[in-house]
Amino acid sequence: MADEENVNGSSEEQSEKGQQKKTAKYDSGAADLEKVTDYAEEKEISTQDVANAISAIGDRRNQAALEKQEREKELLKVVIKREDVDLIVKEMEISRMLAERTLREYHGNIVNALIALTN
């Protein structure tokens, strides 16, 4: 019978050790979670910073739109020949609008425009 008590006693000790390991595991997880939440609390973003970021994005967008409009105005000033446009449309089988734009980008040089369209 003494053997039975030792067996029972050792199994109780093992179950207590198992419970302690589980508790320690959960405690370390809670500590990790606490570290994460503390870090997030320290990293608050002010409304002024957000407003500045949004205005900077808006300014960049407006600047890009202005540059695009200026580029389009410059391209419209380039003189191109109707025959060149017709040739590109016929040979490359693209729209007239794309042919005109490509010719304008290459300042009316049909050879460079064709090279760009084939690449």
mmCIF file of C-alpha atoms in Angstrom:
data_model
loop_
_atom_site.group_PDB
_atom_site.id
_atom_site.type_symbol
_atom_site.label_atom_id
_atom_site.label_comp_id
_atom_site.label_asym_id
_atom_site.label_seq_id
_atom_site.Cartn_x
_atom_site.Cartn_y
_atom_site.Cartn_z
ATOM 1 C CA MET A 1 0.000 0.000 0.000
ATOM 2 C CA ALA A 2 2.891 2.319 0.572
ATOM 3 C CA ASP A 3 3.666 1.974 -3.118
ATOM 4 C CA GLU A 4 0.168 3.124 -4.017
ATOM 5 C CA GLU A 5 0.566 6.277 -1.927
ATOM 6 C CA ASN A 6 3.840 7.142 -3.636
ATOM 7 C CA VAL A 7 2.277 6.604 -7.021
ATOM 8 C CA ASN A 8 -0.665 8.769 -6.126
ATOM 9 C CA GLY A 9 1.579 11.357 -4.526
ATOM 10 C CA SER A 10 3.888 11.538 -7.535
ATOM 11 C CA SER A 11 1.001 11.885 -9.956
ATOM 12 C CA GLU A 12 -0.373 14.761 -7.901
ATOM 13 C CA GLU A 13 3.037 16.439 -7.942
ATOM 14 C CA GLN A 14 3.259 15.995 -11.700
ATOM 15 C CA SER A 15 -0.179 17.494 -12.252
ATOM 16 C CA GLU A 16 0.760 20.449 -10.019
ATOM 17 C CA LYS A 17 3.946 20.991 -12.034
ATOM 18 C CA GLY A 18 1.923 20.827 -15.254
ATOM 19 C CA GLN A 19 -0.502 23.426 -13.928
ATOM 20 C CA GLN A 20 2.391 25.690 -12.926
ATOM 21 C CA LYS A 21 3.899 25.411 -16.423
ATOM 22 C CA LYS A 22 0.563 26.297 -18.026
ATOM 23 C CA THR A 23 0.136 29.256 -15.691
ATOM 24 C CA ALA A 24 3.663 30.472 -16.425
ATOM 25 C CA LYS A 25 2.996 30.154 -20.148
ATOM 26 C CA TYR A 26 -0.168 32.239 -19.940
ATOM 27 C CA ASP A 27 1.534 34.799 -17.701
ATOM 28 C CA SER A 28 4.339 35.291 -20.217
ATOM 29 C CA GLY A 29 1.749 35.730 -22.972
ATOM 30 C CA ALA A 30 -0.037 38.355 -20.901
ATOM 31 C CA ALA A 31 3.264 40.140 -20.297
ATOM 32 C CA ASP A 32 3.978 40.157 -24.038
ATOM 33 C CA LEU A 33 0.525 41.557 -24.711
ATOM 34 C CA GLU A 34 1.113 44.249 -22.115
ATOM 35 C CA LYS A 35 4.364 45.262 -23.854
ATOM 36 C CA VAL A 36 2.580 45.605 -27.174
ATOM 37 C CA THR A 37 -0.274 47.679 -25.797
ATOM 38 C CA ASP A 38 2.103 49.940 -23.862
ATOM 39 C CA TYR A 39 4.086 50.616 -27.019
ATOM 40 C CA ALA A 40 0.934 51.496 -28.945
ATOM 41 C CA GLU A 41 -0.173 53.896 -26.230
ATOM 42 C CA GLU A 42 3.159 55.738 -26.339
ATOM 43 C CA LYS A 43 2.885 56.175 -30.089
ATOM 44 C CA GLU A 44 -0.105 58.520 -30.307
ATOM 45 C CA ILE A 45 -0.506 60.580 -33.472
ATOM 46 C CA SER A 46 -1.526 64.181 -33.153
ATOM 47 C CA THR A 47 -4.287 65.604 -35.306
ATOM 48 C CA GLN A 48 -1.900 68.296 -36.520
ATOM 49 C CA ASP A 49 0.460 65.644 -37.930
ATOM 50 C CA VAL A 50 -2.417 63.946 -39.722
ATOM 51 C CA ALA A 51 -3.637 67.255 -41.141
ATOM 52 C CA ASN A 52 -0.119 68.103 -42.337
ATOM 53 C CA ALA A 53 0.237 64.720 -44.027
ATOM 54 C CA ILE A 54 -3.112 65.046 -45.791
ATOM 55 C CA SER A 55 -2.302 68.554 -46.986
ATOM 56 C CA ALA A 56 1.109 67.388 -48.256
ATOM 57 C CA ILE A 57 -0.562 64.614 -50.243
ATOM 58 C CA GLY A 58 -3.065 67.086 -51.669
ATOM 59 C CA ASP A 59 -0.266 69.485 -52.636
ATOM 60 C CA ARG A 60 1.637 66.716 -54.423
ATOM 61 C CA ARG A 61 -1.495 65.695 -56.288
ATOM 62 C CA ASN A 62 -2.183 69.266 -57.378
ATOM 63 C CA GLN A 63 1.431 69.735 -58.453
ATOM 64 C CA ALA A 64 1.330 66.535 -60.511
ATOM 65 C CA ALA A 65 -1.909 67.652 -62.182
ATOM 66 C CA LEU A 66 -0.392 71.045 -63.053
ATOM 67 C CA GLU A 67 2.715 69.406 -64.511
ATOM 68 C CA LYS A 68 0.545 67.093 -66.592
ATOM 69 C CA GLN A 69 -1.477 70.032 -67.941
ATOM 70 C CA GLU A 70 1.702 71.923 -68.825
ATOM 71 C CA ARG A 71 3.068 68.841 -70.600
ATOM 72 C CA GLU A 72 -0.163 68.501 -72.604
ATOM 73 C CA LYS A 73 0.025 72.169 -73.626
ATOM 74 C CA GLU A 74 3.601 71.692 -74.798
ATOM 75 C CA LEU A 75 2.646 68.596 -76.790
ATOM 76 C CA LEU A 76 -0.201 70.465 -78.498
ATOM 77 C CA LYS A 77 2.284 73.049 -79.767
ATOM 78 C CA VAL A 78 4.238 70.394 -81.702
ATOM 79 C CA VAL A 79 3.377 70.372 -85.418
ATOM 80 C CA ILE A 80 2.858 66.921 -86.943
ATOM 81 C CA LYS A 81 2.066 65.843 -90.486
ATOM 82 C CA ARG A 82 -1.203 64.144 -91.335
ATOM 83 C CA GLU A 83 0.643 61.689 -93.612
ATOM 84 C CA ASP A 84 2.839 60.584 -90.718
ATOM 85 C CA VAL A 85 -0.190 59.977 -88.513
ATOM 86 C CA ASP A 86 -1.933 58.024 -91.285
ATOM 87 C CA LEU A 87 1.170 55.917 -91.858
ATOM 88 C CA ILE A 88 1.482 55.029 -88.173
ATOM 89 C CA VAL A 89 -2.237 54.219 -87.876
ATOM 90 C CA LYS A 90 -2.115 52.002 -90.956
ATOM 91 C CA GLU A 91 1.151 50.196 -90.234
ATOM 92 C CA MET A 92 0.924 49.810 -86.463
ATOM 93 C CA GLU A 93 -2.858 49.297 -86.338
ATOM 94 C CA ILE A 94 -3.344 51.681 -83.440
ATOM 95 C CA SER A 95 -5.804 54.485 -82.825
ATOM 96 C CA ARG A 96 -5.298 57.869 -84.424
ATOM 97 C CA MET A 97 -5.168 59.489 -80.996
ATOM 98 C CA LEU A 98 -2.299 57.264 -79.829
ATOM 99 C CA ALA A 99 -0.446 57.818 -83.091
ATOM 100 C CA GLU A 100 -0.771 61.596 -82.768
ATOM 101 C CA ARG A 101 0.338 61.553 -79.138
ATOM 102 C CA THR A 102 3.381 59.424 -79.874
ATOM 103 C CA LEU A 103 4.371 61.653 -82.781
ATOM 104 C CA ARG A 104 3.995 64.732 -80.597
ATOM 105 C CA GLU A 105 6.100 63.168 -77.842
ATOM 106 C CA TYR A 106 8.874 62.603 -80.372
ATOM 107 C CA HIS A 107 8.492 66.104 -81.852
ATOM 108 C CA GLY A 108 7.134 64.876 -85.168
ATOM 109 C CA ASN A 109 10.040 62.487 -85.829
ATOM 110 C CA ILE A 110 8.299 59.485 -87.382
ATOM 111 C CA VAL A 111 11.302 57.162 -87.122
ATOM 112 C CA ASN A 112 11.681 57.652 -83.356
ATOM 113 C CA ALA A 113 7.904 57.364 -82.890
ATOM 114 C CA LEU A 114 7.819 54.048 -84.776
ATOM 115 C CA ILE A 115 10.773 52.730 -82.788
ATOM 116 C CA ALA A 116 9.028 53.654 -79.535
ATOM 117 C CA LEU A 117 5.796 51.978 -80.638
ATOM 118 C CA THR A 118 7.542 48.751 -81.628
ATOM 119 C CA ASN A 119 9.452 48.466 -78.346
#
